[in-house]
Coordinates of C-alpha atoms and ligand atoms in Angstrom, one line a residue:
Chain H
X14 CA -12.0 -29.1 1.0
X15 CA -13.2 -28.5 -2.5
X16 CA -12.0 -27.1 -5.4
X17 CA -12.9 -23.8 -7.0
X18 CA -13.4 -23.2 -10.6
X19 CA -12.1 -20.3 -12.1
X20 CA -12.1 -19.0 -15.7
X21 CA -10.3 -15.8 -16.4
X22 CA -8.2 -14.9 -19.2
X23 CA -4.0 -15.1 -19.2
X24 CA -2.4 -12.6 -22.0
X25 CA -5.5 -12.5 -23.8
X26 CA -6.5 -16.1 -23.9
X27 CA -9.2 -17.6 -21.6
X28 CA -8.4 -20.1 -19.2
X29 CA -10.2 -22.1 -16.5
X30 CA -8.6 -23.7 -14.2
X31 CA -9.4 -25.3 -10.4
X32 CA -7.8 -24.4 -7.3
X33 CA -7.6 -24.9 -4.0
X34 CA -8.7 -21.9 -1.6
X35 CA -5.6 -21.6 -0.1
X36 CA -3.5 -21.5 -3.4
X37 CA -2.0 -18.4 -4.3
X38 CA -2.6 -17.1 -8.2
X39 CA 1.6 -17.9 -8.3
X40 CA 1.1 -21.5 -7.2
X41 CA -1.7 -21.9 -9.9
X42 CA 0.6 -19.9 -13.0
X43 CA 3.1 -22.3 -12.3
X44 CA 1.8 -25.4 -11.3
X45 CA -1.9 -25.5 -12.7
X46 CA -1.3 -23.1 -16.0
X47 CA 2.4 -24.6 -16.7
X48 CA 3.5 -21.2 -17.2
X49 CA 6.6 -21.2 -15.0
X50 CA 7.9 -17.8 -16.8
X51 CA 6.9 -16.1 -13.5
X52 CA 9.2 -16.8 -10.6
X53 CA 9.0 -17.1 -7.4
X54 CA 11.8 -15.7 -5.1
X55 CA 10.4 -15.0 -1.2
X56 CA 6.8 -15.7 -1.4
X57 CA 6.1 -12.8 0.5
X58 CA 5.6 -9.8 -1.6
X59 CA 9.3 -8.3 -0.9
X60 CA 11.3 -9.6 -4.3
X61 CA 9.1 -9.1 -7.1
X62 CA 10.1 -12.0 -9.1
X63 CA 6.5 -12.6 -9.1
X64 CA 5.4 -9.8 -10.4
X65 CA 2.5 -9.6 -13.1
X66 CA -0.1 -7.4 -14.1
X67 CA -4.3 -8.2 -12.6
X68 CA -6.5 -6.4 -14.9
X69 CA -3.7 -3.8 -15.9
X70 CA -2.8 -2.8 -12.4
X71 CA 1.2 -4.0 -11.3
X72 CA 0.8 -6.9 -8.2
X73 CA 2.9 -9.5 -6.9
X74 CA 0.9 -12.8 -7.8
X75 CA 2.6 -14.3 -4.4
X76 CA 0.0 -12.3 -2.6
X77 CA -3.1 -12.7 -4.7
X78 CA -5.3 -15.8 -4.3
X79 CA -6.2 -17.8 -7.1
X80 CA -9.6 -17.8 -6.5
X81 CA -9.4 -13.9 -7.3
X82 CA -8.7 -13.9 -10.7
X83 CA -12.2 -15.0 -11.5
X84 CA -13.4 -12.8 -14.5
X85 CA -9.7 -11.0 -14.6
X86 CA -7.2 -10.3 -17.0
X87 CA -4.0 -12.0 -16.6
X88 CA -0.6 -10.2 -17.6
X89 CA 2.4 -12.5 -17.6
X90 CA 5.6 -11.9 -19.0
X91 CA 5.0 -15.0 -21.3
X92 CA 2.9 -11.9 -22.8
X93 CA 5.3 -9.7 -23.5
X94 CA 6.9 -10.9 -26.7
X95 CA 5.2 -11.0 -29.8
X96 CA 6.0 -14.6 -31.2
X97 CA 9.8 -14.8 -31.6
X98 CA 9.8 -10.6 -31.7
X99 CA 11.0 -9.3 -28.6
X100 CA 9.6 -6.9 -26.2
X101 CA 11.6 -3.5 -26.6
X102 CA 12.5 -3.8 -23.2
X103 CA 13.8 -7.6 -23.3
X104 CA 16.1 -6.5 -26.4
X105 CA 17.4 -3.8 -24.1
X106 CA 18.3 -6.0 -21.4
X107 CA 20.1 -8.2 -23.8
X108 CA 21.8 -5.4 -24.9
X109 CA 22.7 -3.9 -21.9
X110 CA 23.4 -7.4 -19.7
X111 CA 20.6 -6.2 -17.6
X112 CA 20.2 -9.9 -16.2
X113 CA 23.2 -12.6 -14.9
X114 CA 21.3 -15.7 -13.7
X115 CA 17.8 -14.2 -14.9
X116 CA 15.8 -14.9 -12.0
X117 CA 14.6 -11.8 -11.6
X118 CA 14.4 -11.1 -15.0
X119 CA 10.5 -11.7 -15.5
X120 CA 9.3 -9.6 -12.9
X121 CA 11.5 -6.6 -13.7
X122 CA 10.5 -6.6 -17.5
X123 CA 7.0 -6.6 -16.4
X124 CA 7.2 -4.3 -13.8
X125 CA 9.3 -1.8 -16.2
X126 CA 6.9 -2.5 -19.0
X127 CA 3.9 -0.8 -16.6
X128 CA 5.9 1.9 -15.3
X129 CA 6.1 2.8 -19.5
X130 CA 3.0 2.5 -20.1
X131 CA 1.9 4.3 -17.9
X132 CA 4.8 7.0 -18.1
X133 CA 6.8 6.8 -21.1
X134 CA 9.2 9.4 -19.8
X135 CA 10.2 8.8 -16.5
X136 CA 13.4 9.9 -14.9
X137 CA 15.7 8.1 -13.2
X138 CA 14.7 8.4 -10.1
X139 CA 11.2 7.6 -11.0
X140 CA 12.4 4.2 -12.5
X141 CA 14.5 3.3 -9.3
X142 CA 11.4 4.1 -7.2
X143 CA 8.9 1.7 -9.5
X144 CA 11.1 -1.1 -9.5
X145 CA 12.5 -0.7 -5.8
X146 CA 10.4 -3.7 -5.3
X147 CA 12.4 -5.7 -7.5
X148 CA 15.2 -7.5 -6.3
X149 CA 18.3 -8.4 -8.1
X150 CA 21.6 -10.0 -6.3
X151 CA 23.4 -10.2 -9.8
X152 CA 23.6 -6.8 -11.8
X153 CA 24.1 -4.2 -9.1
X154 CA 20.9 -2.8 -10.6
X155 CA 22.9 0.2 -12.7
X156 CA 22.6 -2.1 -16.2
X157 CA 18.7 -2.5 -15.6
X158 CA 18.1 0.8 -14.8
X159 CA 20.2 1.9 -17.9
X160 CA 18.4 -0.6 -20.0
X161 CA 14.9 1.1 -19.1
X162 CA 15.7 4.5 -19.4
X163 CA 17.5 3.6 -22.9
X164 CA 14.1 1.7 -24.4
X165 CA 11.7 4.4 -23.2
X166 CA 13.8 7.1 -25.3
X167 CA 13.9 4.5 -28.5
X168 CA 9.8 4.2 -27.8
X169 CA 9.1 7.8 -27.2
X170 CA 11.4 8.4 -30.6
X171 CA 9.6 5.5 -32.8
X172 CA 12.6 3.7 -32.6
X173 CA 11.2 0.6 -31.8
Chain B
X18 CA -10.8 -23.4 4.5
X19 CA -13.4 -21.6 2.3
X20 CA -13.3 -18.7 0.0
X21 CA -15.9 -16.2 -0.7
X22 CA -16.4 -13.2 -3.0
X23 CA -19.9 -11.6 -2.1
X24 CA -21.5 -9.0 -4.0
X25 CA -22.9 -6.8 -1.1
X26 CA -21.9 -5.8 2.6
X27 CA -24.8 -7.6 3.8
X28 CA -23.6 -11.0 2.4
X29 CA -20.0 -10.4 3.4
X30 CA -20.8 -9.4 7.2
X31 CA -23.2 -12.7 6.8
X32 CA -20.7 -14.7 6.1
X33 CA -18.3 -13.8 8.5
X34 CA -20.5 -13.5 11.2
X35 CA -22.0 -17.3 10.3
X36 CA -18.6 -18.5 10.4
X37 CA -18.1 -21.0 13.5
X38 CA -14.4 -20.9 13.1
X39 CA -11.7 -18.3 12.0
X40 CA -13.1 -15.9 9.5
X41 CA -11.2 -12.9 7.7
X42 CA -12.0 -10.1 5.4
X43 CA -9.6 -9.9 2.5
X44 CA -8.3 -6.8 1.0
X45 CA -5.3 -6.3 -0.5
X46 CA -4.4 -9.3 0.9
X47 CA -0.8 -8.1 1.6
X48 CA -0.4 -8.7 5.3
X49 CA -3.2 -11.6 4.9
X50 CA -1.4 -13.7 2.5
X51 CA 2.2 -13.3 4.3
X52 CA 0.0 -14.4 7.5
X53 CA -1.3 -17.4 5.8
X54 CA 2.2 -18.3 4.0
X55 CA 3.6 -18.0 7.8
X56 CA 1.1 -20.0 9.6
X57 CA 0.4 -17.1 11.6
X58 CA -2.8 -17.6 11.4
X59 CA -5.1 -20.3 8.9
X60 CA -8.2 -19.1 8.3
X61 CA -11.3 -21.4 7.9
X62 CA -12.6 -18.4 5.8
X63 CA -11.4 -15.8 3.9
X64 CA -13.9 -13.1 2.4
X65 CA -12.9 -10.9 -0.6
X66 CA -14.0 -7.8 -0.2
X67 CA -13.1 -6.1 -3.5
X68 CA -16.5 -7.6 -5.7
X69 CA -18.5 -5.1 -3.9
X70 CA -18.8 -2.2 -5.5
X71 CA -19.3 0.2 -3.0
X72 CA -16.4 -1.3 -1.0
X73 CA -14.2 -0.2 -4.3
X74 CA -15.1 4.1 -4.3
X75 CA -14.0 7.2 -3.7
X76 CA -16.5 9.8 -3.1
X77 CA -17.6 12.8 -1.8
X78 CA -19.4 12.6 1.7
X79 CA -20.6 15.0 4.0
X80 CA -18.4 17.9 2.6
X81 CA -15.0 15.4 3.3
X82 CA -14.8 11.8 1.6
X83 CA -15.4 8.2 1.6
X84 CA -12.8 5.9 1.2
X85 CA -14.1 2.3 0.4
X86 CA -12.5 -0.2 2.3
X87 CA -11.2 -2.1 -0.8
X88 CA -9.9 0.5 -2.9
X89 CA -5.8 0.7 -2.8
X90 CA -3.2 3.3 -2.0
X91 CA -2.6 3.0 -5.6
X92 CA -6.2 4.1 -6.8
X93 CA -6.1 7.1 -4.1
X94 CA -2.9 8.8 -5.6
X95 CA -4.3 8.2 -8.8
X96 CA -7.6 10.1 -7.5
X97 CA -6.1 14.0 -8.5
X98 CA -8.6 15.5 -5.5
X99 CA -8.5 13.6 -2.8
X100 CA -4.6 13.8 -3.1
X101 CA -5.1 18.1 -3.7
X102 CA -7.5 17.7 -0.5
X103 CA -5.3 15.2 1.9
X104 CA -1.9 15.0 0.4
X105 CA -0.7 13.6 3.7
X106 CA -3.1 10.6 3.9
X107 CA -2.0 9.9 0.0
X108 CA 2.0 10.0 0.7
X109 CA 0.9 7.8 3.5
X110 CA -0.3 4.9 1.3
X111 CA 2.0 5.9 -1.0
X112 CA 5.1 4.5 1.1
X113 CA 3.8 1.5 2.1
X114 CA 5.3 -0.9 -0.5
X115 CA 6.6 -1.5 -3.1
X116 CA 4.4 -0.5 -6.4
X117 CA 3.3 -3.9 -6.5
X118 CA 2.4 -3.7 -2.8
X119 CA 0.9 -0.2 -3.3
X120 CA -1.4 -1.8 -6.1
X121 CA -3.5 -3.7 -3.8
X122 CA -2.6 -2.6 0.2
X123 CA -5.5 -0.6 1.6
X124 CA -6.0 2.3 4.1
X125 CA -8.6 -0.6 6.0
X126 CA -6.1 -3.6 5.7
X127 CA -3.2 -1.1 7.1
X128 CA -5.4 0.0 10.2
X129 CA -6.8 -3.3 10.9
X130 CA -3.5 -5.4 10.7
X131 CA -2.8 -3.2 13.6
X132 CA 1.1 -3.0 13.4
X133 CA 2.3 -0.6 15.4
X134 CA 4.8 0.5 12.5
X135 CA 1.7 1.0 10.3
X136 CA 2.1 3.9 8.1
X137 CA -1.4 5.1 6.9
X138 CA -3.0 5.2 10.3
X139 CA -1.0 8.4 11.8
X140 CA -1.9 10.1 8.6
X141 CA -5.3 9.4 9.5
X142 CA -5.6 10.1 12.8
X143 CA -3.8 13.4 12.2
X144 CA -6.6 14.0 9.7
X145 CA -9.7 13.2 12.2
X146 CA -10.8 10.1 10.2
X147 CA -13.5 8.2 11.5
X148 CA -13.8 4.6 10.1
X149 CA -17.1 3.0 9.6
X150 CA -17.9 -0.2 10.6
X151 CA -20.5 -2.9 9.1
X152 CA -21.5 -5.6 11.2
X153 CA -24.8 -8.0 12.4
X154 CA -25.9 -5.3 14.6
X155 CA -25.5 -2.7 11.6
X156 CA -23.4 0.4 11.4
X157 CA -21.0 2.8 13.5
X158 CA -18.3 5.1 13.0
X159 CA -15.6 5.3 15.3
X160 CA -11.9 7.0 15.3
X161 CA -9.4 5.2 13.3
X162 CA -7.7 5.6 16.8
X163 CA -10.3 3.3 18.2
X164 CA -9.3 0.2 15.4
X165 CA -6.0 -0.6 16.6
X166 CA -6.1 -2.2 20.5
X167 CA -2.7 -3.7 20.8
X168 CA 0.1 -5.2 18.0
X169 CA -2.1 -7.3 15.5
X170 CA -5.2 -6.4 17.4
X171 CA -7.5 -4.5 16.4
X172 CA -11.3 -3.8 18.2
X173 CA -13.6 -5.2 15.7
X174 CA -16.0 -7.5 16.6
X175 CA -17.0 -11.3 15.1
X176 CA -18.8 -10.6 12.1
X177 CA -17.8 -6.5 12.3
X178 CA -16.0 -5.2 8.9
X179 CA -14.5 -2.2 7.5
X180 CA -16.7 -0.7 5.3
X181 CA -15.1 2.6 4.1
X182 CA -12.2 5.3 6.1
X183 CA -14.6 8.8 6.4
X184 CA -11.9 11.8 6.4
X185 CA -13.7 15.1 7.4
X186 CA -15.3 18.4 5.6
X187 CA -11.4 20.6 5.3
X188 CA -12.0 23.9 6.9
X189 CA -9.9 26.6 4.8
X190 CA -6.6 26.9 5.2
X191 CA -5.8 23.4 6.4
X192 CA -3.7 20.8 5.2
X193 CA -2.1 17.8 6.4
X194 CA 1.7 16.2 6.1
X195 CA 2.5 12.6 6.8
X196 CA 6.7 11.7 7.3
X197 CA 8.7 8.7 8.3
X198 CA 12.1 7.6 9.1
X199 CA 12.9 4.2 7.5
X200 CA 17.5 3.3 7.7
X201 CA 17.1 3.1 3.2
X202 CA 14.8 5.3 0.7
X203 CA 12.5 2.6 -0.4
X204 CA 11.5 -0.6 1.0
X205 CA 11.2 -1.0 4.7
X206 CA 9.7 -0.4 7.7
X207 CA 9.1 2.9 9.6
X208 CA 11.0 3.6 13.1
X209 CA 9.3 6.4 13.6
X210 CA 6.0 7.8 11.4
X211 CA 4.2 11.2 11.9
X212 CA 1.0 12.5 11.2
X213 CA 0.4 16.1 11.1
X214 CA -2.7 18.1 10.7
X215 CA -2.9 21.8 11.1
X216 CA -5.7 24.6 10.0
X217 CA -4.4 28.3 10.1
X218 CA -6.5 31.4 10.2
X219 CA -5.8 34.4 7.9
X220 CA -3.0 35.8 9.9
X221 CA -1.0 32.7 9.9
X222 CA -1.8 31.7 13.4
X223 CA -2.5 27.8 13.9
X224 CA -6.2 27.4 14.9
X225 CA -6.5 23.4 15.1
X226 CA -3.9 21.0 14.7
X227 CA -4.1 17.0 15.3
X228 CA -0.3 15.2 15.8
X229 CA -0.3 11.5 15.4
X230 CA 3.2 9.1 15.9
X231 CA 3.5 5.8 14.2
X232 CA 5.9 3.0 15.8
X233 CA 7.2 4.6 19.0
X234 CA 4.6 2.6 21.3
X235 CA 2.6 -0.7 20.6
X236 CA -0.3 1.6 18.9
X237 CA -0.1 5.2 17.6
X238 CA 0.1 7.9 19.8
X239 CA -2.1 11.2 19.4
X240 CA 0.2 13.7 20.7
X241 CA -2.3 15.8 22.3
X242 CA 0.4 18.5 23.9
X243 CA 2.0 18.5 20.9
X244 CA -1.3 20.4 19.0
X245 CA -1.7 22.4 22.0
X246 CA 2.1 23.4 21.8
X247 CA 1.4 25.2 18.1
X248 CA -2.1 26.4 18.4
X249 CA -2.1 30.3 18.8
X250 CA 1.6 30.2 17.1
X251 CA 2.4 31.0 14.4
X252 CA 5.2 28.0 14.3
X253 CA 8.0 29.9 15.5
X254 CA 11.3 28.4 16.8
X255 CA 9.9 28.3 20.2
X256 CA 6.2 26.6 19.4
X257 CA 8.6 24.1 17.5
X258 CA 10.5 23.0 20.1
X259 CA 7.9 22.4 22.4
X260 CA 6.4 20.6 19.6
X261 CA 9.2 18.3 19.6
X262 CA 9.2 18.2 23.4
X263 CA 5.8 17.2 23.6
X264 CA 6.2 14.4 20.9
X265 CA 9.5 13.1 22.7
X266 CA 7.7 12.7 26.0
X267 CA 4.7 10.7 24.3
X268 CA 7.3 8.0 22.9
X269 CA 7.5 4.9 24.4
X270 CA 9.1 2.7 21.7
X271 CA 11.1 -0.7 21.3
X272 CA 14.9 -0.9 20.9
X273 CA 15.7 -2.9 17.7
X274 CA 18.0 -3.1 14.7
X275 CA 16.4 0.0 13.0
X276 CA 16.7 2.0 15.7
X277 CA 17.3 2.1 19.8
X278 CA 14.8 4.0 22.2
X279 CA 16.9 6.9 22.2
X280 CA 16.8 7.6 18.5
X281 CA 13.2 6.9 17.5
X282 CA 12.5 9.3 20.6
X283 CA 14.7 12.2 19.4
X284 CA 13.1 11.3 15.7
X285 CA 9.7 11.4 16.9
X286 CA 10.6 15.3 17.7
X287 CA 12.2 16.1 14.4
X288 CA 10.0 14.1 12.0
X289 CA 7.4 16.4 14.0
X290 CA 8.9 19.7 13.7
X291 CA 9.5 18.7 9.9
X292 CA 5.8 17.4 9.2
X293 CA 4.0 20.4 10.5
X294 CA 5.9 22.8 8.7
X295 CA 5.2 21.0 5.5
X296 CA 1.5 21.1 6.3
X297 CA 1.6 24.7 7.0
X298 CA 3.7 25.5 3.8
X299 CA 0.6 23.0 2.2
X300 CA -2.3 24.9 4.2
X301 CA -0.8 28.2 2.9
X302 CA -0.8 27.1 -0.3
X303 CA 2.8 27.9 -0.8
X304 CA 3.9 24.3 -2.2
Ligands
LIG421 C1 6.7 -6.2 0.8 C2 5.8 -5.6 1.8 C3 6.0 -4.3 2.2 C4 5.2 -3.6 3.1 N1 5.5 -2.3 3.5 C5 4.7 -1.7 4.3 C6 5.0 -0.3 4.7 O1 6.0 0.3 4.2 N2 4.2 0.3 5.5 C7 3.1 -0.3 6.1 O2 2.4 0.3 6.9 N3 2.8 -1.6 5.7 C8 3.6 -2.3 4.9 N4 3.3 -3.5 4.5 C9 2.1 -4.2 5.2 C10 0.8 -4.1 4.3 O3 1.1 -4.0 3.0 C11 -0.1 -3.0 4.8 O4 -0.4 -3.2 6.2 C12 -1.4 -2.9 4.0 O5 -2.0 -1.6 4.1 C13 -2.4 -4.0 4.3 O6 -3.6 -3.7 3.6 P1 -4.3 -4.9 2.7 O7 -5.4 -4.3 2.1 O8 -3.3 -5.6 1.9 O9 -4.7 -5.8 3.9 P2 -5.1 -7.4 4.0 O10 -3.9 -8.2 3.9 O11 -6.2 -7.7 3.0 O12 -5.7 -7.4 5.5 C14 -4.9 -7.2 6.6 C15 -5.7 -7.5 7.8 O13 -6.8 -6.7 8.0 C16 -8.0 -7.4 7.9 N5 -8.9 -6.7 7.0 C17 -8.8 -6.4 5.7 N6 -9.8 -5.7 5.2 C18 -10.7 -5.5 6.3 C19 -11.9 -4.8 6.4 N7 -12.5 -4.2 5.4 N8 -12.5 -4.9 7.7 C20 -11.9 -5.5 8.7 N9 -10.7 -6.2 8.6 C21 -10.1 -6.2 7.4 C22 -7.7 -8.8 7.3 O14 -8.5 -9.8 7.7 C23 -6.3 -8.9 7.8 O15 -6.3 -9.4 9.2 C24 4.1 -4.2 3.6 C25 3.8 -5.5 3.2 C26 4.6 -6.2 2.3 C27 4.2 -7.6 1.8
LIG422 S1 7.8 -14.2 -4.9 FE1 6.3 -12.7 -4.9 S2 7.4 -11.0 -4.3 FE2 8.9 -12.5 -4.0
LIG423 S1 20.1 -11.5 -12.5 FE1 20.3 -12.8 -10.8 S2 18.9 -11.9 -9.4 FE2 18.9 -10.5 -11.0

């Protein structure tokens, strides 16, 4: 078996890394790349704690192989603040207690921060069908779902 | 095992035809991956599909269109026409998934997974689509119908691929509807799907219709007497029910904890009854 040599780009910055050709992109986040931010929950595609963006487009990196992200851009939620300035979103769910043991924290900020950029005014029902492939067996959902409706208004407003 | 990402068909259908052992085209790599993870199956190699380009269009062909093989249920709801001209092959990819799933899952990986639950496959069938396969001895085109042999097989030969899903030139007045029944609203998987194609003439009157059902037997089920029912009607209460008559005799389903022989037959009916009066209403252009 032998290694494969990558080089893509994580948030912005280019990385290489080697991999084995069975290893999924999550494996080589967390165990090549260090960047245990992304979680895993199921390994199968069904929680989304793994979720993260592959040049722009939302995917579970549980069912992506490494050796794909060759010439791709990376989106992790190690991305998503701005130094020590929060995300919108992440001051929301602070706000709101959006997260209890924060597991699947990570995947639903990044999986809310694509459904906004690509619609900054969804409805309700529009944000429970995005994230419907985000699990949570803390909050009950209600806080989370409050917490992104309530930063899309602040954004569309300037707010933020 | 070895991974490969070839730029054209020809170096893709040479690799997995050159393969002495296990080889598999990669797509979304939704049901591959959860295959791999289970030890289902372990590939000694695994071909990405999605670095060819012409794997990764949508485009005009014939009068109808080409799907590529590669391109996901996400990227065909984004397409504005080819939702307008089949919105019942686009709700189709649209449910299977999660968004995340949705992102990379594709109309090829759906049909040749071959699960008899599949969603896209009775939209396509309902539509006519013919799927065109690449392989050493070159090219053919063959009903989606054809793809899926049994659960988790499908008809393809060693070294065959998926090279794009061909849905046909839309006569006037025609649309298409794809339903399921799933026990939440998000998130699982379908106890009963249906297909539905229809094409009316000016009066109203159903001139062709295609009916295709989704987890009621080990593959899906084109429901021939169940177009025959509705052509020459104009969907009245009577063509209806023998519709739903038609589709309940074609089911031959599983009991399990979504739901028990009984009820996925008496679905099969209704989701029927339901789809082809959505793809009327569509054909019509009333909705
Ligand atoms: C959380 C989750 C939810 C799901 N929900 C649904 C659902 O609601 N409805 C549903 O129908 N499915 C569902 N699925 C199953 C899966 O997402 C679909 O079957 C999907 O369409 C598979 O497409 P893919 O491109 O990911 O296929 P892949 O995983 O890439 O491939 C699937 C199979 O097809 C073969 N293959 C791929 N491309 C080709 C090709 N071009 N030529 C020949 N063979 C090829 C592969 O070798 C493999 O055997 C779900 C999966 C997950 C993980
Ligand atoms: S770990 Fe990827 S979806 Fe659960
Ligand atoms: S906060 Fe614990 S799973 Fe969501």
């Amino acid at each position: 078996m032998s290694s494969i040599h990558v080089t893509s780009a994580v948030n912005g910055d280019p990385v290489e890394f080697l991999c084995e050709p069975e290893e999924t992109l999550l494996d080589v986040l967390r165990d090549r790349l260090g960047m245990t931010g992304t979680k895993e929950g199921c390994g199968t595609g069904d929680c989304g704690a793994c979720s993260i963006t592959l040049d722009g487009r939302l995917v579970c990196a549980c069912l992506v192989m490494g050796a794909e992200a060759e010439g791709r851009q990376i989106g992790t939620i190690e991305g998503m603040a701005d130094g020590e300035t929060l995300h919108p979103l992440q001051k929301k769910f602070l706000e709101h207690a959006a997260l209890q043991c924060g597991i699947c924290t990570p995947g639903f900020l990044v999986a809310a921060k694509s459904l906004l950029e690509k619609n900054p005014d969804p409805t309700e029902e529009e944000v429970r069908y995005w994230l419907a492939g985000n699990l949570c067996r803390c909050t009950g959902y209600d806080k989370i779902i409050r917490a992104v409706m309530d930063t899309a208004e602040d954004m569309r407003k300037g707010n933020v | 095992m070895r991974f490969e990402a070839p730029e054209t068909v020809e170096a893709a259908v040479a690799l997995l035809a050159g393969e002495a052992g296990t080889a598999f085209p990669l797509s979304g790599g939704t049901d591959l991956l959860v295959q791999m993870r289970s030890g289902r199956i372990a590939p000694d190699l695994v071909v990405d599909t999605k670095r060819i380009p012409a794997l990764r269009e949508i485009a005009r062909e014939a009068g109808g269109w080409r799907i590529g093989a590669a391109v996901s249920g996400a990227e065909i709801n984004e397409h504005a026409e080819l939702v307008a001209a089949w919105p019942g092959i686009a709700e189709a990819a649209n449910l299977v998934g999660s968004t995340q799933v949705a992102g990379r899952a594709t109309l090829a990986g759906n049909l040749c997974t071959s699960s008899p639950a599949a969603d896209t496959v009775p939209a396509m069938v309902a539509a006519g689509a013919l799927a065109r396969i690449v392989g050493p001895a070159g090219k053919r085109e063959i009903p989606v119908e054809d793809v899926p042999v049994g659960v988790q097989k499908n008809s393809l030969a060693k070294g065959e691929m998926v090279e794009c899903i061909l849905l046909p030139a839309k006569p006037d007045r025609s649309s298409d509807c794809y339903l399921r029944f799933i026990p939440r609203t998000e998130m699982d998987i379908a106890v009963v799907g249906c297909g539905v194609s229809v094409t009316l003439d000016e009066g109203g009157t159903v001139t062709a219709a295609k009916v295709a059902l989704g987890a009621v037997a080990p593959t899906v089920v084109v429901v021939e007497d169940g177009a025959q029912a509705i052509i020459g009607t104009k969907l009245d209460d009577a063509a209806l029910d023998a519709l739903a008559k038609a589709c309940e005799a074609a089911c031959n389903p599983i009991d399990d904890k979504r739901g028990t022989v009984e009820f996925r037959t008496e679905v099969a009916g209704t989701l029927a009854r339901r789809a082809v009066k959505i793809a009327a209403d569509r054909a019509r252009g009333v909705v």
